[in-house]
Short mmCIF file of C-alpha atoms and ligand atoms in Angstrom, two decimals:
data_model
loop_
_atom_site.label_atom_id
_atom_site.label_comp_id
_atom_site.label_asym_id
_atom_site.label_seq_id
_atom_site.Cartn_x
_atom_site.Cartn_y
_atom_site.Cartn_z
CA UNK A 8 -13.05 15.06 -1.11
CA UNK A 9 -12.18 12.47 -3.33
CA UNK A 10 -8.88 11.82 -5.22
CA UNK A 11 -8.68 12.90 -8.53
CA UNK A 12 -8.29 10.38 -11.27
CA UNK A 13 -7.23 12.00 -14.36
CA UNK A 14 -3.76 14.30 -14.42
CA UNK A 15 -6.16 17.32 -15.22
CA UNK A 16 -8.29 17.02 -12.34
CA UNK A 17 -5.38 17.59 -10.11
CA UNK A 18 -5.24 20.92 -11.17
CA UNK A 19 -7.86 23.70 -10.39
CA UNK A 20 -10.23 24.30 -13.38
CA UNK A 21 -9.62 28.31 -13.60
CA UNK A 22 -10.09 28.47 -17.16
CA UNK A 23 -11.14 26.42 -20.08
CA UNK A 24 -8.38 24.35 -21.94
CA UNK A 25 -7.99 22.42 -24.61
CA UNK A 26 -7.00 18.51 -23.89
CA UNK A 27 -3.29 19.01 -25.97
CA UNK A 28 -0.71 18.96 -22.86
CA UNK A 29 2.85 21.14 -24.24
CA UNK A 30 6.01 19.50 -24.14
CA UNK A 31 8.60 21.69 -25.83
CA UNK A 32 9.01 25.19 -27.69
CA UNK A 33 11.84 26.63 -29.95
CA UNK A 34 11.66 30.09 -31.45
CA UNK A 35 8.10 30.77 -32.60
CA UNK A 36 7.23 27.40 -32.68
CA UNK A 37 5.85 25.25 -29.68
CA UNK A 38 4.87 21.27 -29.14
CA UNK A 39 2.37 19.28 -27.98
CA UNK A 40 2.84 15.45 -26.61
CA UNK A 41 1.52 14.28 -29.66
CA UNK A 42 3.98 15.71 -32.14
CA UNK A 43 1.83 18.86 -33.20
CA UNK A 44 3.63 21.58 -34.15
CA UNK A 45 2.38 25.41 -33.63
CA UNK A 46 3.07 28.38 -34.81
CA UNK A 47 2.66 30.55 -31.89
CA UNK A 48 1.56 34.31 -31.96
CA UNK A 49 0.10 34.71 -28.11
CA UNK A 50 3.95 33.54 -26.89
CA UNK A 51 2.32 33.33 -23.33
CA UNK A 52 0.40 35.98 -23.88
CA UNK A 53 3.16 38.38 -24.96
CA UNK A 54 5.69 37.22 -22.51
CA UNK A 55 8.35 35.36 -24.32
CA UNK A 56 9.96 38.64 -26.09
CA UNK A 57 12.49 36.42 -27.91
CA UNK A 58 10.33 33.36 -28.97
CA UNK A 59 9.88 29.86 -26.74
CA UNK A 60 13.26 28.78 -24.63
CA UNK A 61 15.77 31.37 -26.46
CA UNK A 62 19.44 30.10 -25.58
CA UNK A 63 20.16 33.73 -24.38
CA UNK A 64 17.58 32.72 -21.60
CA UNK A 65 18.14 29.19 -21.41
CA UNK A 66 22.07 29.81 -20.84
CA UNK A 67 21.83 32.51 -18.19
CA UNK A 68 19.79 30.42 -16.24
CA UNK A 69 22.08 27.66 -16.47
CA UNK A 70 24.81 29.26 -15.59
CA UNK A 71 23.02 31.36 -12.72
CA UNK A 72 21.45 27.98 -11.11
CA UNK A 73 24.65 26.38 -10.75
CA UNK A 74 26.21 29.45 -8.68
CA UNK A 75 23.03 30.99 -6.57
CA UNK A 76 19.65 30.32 -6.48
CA UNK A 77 18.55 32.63 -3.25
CA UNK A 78 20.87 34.44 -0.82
CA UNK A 79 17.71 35.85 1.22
CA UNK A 80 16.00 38.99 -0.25
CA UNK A 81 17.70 40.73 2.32
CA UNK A 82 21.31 40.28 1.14
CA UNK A 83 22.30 41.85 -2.17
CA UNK A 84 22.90 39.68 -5.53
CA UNK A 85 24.99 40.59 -8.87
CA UNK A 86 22.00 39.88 -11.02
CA UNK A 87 19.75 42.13 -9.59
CA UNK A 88 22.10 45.27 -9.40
CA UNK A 89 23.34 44.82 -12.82
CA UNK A 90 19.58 44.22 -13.76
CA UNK A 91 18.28 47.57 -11.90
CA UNK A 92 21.03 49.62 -13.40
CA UNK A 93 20.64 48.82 -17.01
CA UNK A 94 16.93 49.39 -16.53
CA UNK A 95 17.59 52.82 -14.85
CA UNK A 96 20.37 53.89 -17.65
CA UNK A 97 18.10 52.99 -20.36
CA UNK A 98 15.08 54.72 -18.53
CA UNK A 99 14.03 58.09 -16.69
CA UNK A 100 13.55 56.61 -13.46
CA UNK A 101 15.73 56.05 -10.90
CA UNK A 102 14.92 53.05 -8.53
CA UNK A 103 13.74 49.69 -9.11
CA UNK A 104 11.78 46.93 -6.91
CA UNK A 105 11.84 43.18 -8.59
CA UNK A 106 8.54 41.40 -8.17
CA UNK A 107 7.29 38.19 -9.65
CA UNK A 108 4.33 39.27 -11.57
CA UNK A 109 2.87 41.99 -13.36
CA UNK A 110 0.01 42.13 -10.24
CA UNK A 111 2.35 42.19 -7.77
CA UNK A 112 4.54 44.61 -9.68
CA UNK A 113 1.24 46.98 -10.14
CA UNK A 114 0.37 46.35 -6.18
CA UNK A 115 3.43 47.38 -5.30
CA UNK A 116 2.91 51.21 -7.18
CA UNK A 117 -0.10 51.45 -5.88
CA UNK A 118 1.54 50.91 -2.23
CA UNK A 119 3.74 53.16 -3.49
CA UNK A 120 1.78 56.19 -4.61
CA UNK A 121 -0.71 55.33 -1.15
CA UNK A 122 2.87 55.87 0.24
CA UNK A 123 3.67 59.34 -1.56
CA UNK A 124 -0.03 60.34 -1.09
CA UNK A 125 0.70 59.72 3.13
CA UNK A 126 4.02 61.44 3.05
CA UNK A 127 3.44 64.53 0.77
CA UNK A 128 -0.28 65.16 0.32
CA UNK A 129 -2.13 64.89 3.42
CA UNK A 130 -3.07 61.17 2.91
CA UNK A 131 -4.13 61.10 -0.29
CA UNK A 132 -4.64 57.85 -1.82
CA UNK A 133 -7.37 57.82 -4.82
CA UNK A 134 -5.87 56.72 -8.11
CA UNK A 135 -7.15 57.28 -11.17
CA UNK A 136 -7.67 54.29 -13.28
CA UNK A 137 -9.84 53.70 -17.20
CA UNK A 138 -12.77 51.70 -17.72
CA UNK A 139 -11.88 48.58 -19.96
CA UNK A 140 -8.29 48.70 -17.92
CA UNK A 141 -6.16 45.49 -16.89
CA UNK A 142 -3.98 45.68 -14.25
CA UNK A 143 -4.30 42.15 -12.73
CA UNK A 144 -5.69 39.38 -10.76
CA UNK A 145 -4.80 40.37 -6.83
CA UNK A 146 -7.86 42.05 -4.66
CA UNK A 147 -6.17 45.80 -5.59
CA UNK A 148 -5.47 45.36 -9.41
CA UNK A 149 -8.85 43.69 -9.62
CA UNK A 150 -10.13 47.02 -8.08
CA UNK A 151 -7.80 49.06 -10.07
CA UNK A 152 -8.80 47.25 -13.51
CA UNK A 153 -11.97 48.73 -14.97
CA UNK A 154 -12.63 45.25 -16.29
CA UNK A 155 -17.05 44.67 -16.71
CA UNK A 156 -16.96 40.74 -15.85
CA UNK A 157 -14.41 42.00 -12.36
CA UNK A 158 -17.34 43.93 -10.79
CA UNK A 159 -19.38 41.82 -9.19
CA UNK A 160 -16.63 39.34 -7.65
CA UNK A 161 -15.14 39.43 -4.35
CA UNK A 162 -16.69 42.25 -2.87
CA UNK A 163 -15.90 44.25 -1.44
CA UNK A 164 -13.07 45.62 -3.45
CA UNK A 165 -10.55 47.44 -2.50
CA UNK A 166 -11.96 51.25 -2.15
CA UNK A 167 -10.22 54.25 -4.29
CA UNK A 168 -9.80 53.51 -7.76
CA UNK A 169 -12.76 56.04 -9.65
CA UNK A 170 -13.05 54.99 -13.08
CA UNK A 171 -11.71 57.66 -15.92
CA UNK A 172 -12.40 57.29 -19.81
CA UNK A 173 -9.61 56.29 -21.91
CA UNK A 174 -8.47 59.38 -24.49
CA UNK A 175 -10.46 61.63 -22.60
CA UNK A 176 -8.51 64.29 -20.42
CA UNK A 177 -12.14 65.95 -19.27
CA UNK A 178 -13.52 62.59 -17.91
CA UNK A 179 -9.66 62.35 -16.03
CA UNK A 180 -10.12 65.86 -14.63
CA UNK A 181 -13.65 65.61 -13.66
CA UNK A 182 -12.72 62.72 -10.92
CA UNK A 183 -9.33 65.25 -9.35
CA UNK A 184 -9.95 65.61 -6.25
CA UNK A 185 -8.22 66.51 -2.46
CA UNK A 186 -7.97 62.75 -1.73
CA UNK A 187 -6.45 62.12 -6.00
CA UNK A 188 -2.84 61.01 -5.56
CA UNK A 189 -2.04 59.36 -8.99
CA UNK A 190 -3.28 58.23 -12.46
CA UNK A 191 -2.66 55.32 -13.83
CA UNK A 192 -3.09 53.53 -17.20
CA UNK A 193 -1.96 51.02 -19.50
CA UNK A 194 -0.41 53.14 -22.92
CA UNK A 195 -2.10 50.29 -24.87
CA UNK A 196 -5.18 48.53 -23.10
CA UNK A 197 -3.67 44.79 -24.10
CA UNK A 198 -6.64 42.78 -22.76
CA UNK A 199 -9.69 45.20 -23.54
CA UNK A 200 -8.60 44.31 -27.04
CA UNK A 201 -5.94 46.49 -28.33
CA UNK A 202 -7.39 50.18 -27.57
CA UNK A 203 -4.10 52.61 -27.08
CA UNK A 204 -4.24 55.80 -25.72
CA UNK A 205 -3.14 58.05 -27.98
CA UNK A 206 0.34 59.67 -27.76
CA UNK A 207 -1.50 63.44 -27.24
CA UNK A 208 -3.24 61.46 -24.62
CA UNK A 209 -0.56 60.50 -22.30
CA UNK A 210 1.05 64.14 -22.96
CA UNK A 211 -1.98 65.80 -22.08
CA UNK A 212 -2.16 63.17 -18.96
CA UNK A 213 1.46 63.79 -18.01
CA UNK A 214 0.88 67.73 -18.19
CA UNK A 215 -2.44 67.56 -16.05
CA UNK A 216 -0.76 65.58 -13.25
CA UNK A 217 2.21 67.55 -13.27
CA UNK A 218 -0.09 70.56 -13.34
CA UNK A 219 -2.04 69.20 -9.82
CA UNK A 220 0.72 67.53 -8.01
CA UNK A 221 -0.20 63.71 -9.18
CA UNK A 222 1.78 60.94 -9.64
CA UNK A 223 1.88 59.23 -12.98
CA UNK A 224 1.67 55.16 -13.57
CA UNK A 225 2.52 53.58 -16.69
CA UNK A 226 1.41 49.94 -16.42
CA UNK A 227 3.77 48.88 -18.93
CA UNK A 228 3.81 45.23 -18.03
CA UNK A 229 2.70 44.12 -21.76
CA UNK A 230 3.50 47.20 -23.67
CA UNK A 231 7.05 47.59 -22.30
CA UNK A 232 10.69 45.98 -23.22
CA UNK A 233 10.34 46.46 -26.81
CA UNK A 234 6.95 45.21 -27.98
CA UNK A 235 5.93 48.16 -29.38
CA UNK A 236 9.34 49.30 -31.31
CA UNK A 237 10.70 51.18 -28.21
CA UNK A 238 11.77 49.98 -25.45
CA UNK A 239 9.20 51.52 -23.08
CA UNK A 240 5.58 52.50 -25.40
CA UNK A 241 5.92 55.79 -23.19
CA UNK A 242 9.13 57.05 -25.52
CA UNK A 243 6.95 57.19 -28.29
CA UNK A 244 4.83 60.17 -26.89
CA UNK A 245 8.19 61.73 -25.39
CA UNK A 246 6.93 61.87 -21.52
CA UNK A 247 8.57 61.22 -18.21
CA UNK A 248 6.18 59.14 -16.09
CA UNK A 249 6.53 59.07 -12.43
CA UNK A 250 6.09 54.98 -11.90
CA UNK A 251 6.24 52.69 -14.53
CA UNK A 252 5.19 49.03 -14.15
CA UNK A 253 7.17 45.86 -15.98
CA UNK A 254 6.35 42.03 -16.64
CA UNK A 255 5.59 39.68 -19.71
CA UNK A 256 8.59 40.53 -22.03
CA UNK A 257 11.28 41.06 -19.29
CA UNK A 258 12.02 37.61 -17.99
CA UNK A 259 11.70 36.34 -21.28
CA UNK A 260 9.29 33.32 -20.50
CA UNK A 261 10.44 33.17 -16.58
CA UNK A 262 8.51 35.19 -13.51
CA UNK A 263 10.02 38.22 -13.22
CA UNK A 264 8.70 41.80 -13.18
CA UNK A 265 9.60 45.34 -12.44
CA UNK A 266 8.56 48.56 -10.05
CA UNK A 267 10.11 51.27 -11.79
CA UNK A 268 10.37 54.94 -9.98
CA UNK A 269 11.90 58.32 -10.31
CA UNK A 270 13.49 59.61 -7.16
CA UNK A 271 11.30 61.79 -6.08
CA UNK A 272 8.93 58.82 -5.95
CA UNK A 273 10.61 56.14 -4.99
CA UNK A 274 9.53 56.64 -1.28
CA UNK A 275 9.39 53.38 0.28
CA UNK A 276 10.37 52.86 4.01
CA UNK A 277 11.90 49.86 5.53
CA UNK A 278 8.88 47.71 6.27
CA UNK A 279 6.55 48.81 3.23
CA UNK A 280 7.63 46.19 0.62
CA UNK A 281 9.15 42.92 0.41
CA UNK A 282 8.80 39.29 -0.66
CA UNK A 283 10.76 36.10 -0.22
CA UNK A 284 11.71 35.99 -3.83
CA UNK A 285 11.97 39.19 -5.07
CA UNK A 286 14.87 40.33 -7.01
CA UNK A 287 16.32 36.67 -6.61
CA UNK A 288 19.25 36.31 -8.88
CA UNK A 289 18.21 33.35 -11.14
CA UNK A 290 15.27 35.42 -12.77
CA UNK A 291 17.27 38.53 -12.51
CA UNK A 292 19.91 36.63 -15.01
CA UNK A 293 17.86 35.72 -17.22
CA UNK A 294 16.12 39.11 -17.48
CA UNK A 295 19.66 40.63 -17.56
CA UNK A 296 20.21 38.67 -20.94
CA UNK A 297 16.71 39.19 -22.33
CA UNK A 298 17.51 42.95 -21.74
CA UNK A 299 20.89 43.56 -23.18
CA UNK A 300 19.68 41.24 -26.44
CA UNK A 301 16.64 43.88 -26.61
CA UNK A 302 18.73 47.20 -26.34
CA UNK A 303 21.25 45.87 -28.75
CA UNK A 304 21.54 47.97 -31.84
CA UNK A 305 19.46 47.53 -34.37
CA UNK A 306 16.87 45.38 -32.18
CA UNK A 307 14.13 47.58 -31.62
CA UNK A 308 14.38 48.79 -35.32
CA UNK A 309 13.54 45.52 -36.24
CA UNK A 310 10.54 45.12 -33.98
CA UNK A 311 9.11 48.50 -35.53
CA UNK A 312 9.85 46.86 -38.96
CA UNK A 313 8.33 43.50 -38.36
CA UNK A 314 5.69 45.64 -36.47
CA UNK A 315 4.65 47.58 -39.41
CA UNK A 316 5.30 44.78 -41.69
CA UNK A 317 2.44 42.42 -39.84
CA UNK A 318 0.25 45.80 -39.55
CA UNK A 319 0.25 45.99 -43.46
CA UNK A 320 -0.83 42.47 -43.72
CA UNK A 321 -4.06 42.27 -41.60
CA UNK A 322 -4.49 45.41 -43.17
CA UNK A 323 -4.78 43.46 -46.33
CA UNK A 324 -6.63 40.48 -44.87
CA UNK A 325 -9.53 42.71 -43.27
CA UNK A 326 -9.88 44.62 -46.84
CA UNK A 327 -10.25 41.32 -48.39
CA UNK A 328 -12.65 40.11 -46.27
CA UNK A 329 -14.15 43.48 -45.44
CA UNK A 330 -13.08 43.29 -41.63
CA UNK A 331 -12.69 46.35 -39.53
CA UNK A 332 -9.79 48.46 -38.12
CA UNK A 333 -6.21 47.31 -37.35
CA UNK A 334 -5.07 48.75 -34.15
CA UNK A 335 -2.09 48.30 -31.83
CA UNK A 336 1.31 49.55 -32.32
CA UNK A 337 4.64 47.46 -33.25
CA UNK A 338 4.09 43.41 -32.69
CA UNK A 339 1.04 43.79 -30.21
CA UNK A 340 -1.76 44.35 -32.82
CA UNK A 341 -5.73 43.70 -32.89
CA UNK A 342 -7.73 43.02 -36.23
CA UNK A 343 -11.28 44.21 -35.73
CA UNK A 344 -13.43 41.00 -37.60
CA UNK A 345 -16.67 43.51 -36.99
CA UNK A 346 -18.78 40.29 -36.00
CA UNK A 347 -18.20 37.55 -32.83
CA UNK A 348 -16.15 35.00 -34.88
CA UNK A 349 -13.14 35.10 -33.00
CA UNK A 350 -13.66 32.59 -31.13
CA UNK A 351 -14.74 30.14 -34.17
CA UNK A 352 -11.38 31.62 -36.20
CA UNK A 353 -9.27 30.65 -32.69
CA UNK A 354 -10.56 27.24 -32.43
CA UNK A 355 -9.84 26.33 -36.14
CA UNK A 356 -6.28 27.99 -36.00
CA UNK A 357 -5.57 26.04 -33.37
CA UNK A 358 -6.80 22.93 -35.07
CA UNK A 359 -4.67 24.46 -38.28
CA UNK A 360 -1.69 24.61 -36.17
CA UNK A 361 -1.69 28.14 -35.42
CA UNK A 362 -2.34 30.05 -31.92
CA UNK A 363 -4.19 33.56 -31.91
CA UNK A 364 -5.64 35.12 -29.23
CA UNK A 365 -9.66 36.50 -29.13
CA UNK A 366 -9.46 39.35 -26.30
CA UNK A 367 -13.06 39.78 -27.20
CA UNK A 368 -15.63 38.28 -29.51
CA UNK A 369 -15.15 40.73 -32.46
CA UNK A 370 -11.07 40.79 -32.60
CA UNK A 371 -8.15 38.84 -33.02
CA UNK A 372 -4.88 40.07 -30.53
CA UNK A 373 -1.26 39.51 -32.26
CA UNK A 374 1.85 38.99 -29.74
CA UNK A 375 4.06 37.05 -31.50
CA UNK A 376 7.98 36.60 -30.59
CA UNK A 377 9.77 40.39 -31.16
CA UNK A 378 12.28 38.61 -33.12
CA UNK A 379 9.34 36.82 -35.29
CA UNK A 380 10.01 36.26 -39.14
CA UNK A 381 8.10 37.80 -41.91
CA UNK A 382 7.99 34.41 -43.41
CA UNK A 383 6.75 32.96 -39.62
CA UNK A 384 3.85 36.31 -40.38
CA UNK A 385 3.41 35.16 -43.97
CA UNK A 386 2.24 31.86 -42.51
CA UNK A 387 0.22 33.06 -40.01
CA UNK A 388 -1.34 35.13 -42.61
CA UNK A 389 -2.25 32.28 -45.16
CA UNK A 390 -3.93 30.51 -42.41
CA UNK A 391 -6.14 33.02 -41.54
CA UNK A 392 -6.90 34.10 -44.92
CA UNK A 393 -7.78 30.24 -45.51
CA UNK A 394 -9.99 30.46 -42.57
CA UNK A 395 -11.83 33.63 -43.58
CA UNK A 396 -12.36 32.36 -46.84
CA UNK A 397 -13.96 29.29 -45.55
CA UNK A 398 -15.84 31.14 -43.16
CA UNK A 399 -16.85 33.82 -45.72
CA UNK A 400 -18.01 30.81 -48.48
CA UNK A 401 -20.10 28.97 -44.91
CA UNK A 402 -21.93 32.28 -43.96
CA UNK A 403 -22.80 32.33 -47.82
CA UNK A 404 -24.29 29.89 -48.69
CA UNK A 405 -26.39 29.80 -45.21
N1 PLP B 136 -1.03 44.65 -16.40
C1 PLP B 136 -1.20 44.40 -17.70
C2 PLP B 136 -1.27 45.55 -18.66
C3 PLP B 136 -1.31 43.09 -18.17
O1 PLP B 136 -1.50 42.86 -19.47
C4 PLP B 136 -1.24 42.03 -17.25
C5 PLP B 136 -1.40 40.63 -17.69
O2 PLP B 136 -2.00 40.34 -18.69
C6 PLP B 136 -1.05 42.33 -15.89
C7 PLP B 136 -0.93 43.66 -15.51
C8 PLP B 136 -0.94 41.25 -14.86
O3 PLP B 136 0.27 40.59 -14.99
P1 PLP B 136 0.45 39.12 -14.36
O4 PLP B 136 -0.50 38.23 -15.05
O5 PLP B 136 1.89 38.79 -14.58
O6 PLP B 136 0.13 39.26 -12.90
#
């Protein structure tokens, strides 16, 4: 092997980049080493809930490193019990396991309804899962993602995850069976492109697996702590899941994420579920202050507002360029361009100074910071509008 000579080759090439190496970020703004300024609507791919290095995060973390990094995930820190029991006063579950990723976070409810199917239903373990579904990147959430390009890699998968149709209870109940322990689903399928299911949906969902004796997941990793106007998207259709799965937004730009439970299904035994830094209290702190800044009064309004305010924008900008549907709910929205140009309107943002996301060849994802500014959206807007204009006047005259 030899040594690598350039500072990118040292890393492993697991997706394509572009050359501009980032040195800073404030607010919704970030930096690269040569001075560029962006204005940044992916924020890490909807992770940093309050825009790049809040001081909310940046103190806690401060303060937190200087007193405890890691006691041992078998002692008990402040962080993570204050952490757990805002997240179980603010939510209808009762227990909470602190993992470091959204994938790990997603593993571990799909240990835990394996667990639930071996203690109370005869060893059940088949969940439930939606073509076009993300749940992440270990061998299970691969499995458990209903993904196209995941299929044919690193077989074999893990066994157990039959394949439902989004916003379609018949194609759910056709695949019940005696081996069907849970269901689970992201409300909003973030990196299919923006396709929610439908608040009837996850009633009907919640009433059919009540109805059979099946748990209920809610993969909430991008959908949850705020970034759809309520805290949790779930609120919005009025159900009580069983599990409910947290990432992105929670540690505010740091690894942190969430196994949410309700008693009944919180059934872990000593042994089942660990991990060296689990729960540790320096991302615990900091997703102790991202929290109580989300729940504070008036927040969450505000995220609905700027939500709606965005919506009504792209709105415009697909009329004027006779685009397709906007879709998405509060600040994670999707602007159907009806043709694959998202990757040409990407690459020219980006050279504008702007960052947008192409889930898919035909549509542009939005995920800016929840605390964004109409005037940050207005920009965003004019860019884009530039862009389609060009693009519009190009395709023209070819
Ligand atoms: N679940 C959903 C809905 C996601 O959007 C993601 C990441 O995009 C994951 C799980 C995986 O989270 P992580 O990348 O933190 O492992």
């Amino acid at each position: 092997m030899t040594n690598a000579t350039h500072p990118f080759d040292a890393l492993m090439e697991i997706t394509a980049r572009p050359p501009d190496v980032f040195v800073r970020g404030e607010g919704s703004f970030l930096w690269d080493d040569g001075g560029k300024r962006y204005l940044d609507f992916i924020q890490g791919w909807a992770v940093n809930c309050l825009g790049h290095s809040p001081a909310v995060v940046a103190d806690a973390l401060a303060a937190q490193a200087k007193l405890l990094l890691t006691p041992s995930p078998a002692f008990y820190n402040g962080p993570s019990l204050k952490l757990a029991k805002v997240l179980v006063d603010r939510s209808c579950f009762d227990q909470v396991f602190f993992a470091n990723s959204g994938a790990e976070a997603n593993e571990g409810a799909i240990k835990l309804a394996r667990k639930y199917g071996a203690l109370h239903r005869n060893g059940a373990y088949e969940i439930i899962t939606f073509e076009g579904g993300f749940h992440g990147r270990t061998l299970a959430t691969m499995s458990a993602s209903g993904k196209k390009a995941f299929e044919p890699l690193f077989e074999p998968k893990v066994s157990g995850f039959p394949k439902a149709q989004l916003n379609d209870l018949a194609s759910v109940e056709r695949l019940i069976n005696d081996k069907t322990i849970a269901v689970m689903l992201e409300p909003i399928q973030g990196e299919a492109g923006v396709w929610p299911a439908t608040d009837r949906f996850l009633r009907d969902l919640r009433e059919l697996t009540t109805a059979h004796g099946l748990l209920l997941i809610v993969d909430e990793i991008q959908t949850g702590i705020g970034r759809t106007g309520k805290l949790f998207h779930h609120e919005h259709a009025d159900i009580a899941p069983d599990i409910m799965t947290l990432g992105k937004g929670i540690g505010g730009g740091v690894p942190l994420a969430a196994l949410l439970a309700t008693e009944a299904a919180s059934c872990f035994e000593y042994g089942d579920q660990g991990g060296t830094f689990n729960g540790n209290p320096l991302m615990c702190a900091a997703g102790l202050a991202v929290l109580r800044h989300v729940v504070a009064p008036d927040f969450l309004k505000s995220v609905a507002d700027t939500g709606l305010y965005l919506e009504g924008e792209l709105q415009r900008i697909s009329a004027r360029h006779g685009l397709g549907e906007v879709r998405g709910r509060g600040l994670l929205l999707a602007l159907d361009l009806r043709v694959p140009i998202a990757g040409t309107v990407v690459a020219q943002a980006f050279d504008d100074g702007v960052l947008l996301n192409a889930p898919r060849p035909d549509a542009l994802r939005f995920m800016p910071a929840l605390n964004v500014t109409k005037g940050e959206i207005a920009a965003m807007i004019d860019c884009l509008d530039a862009i389609l204009t060009k693009m519009g006047a190009a395709r023209r005259v070819a």
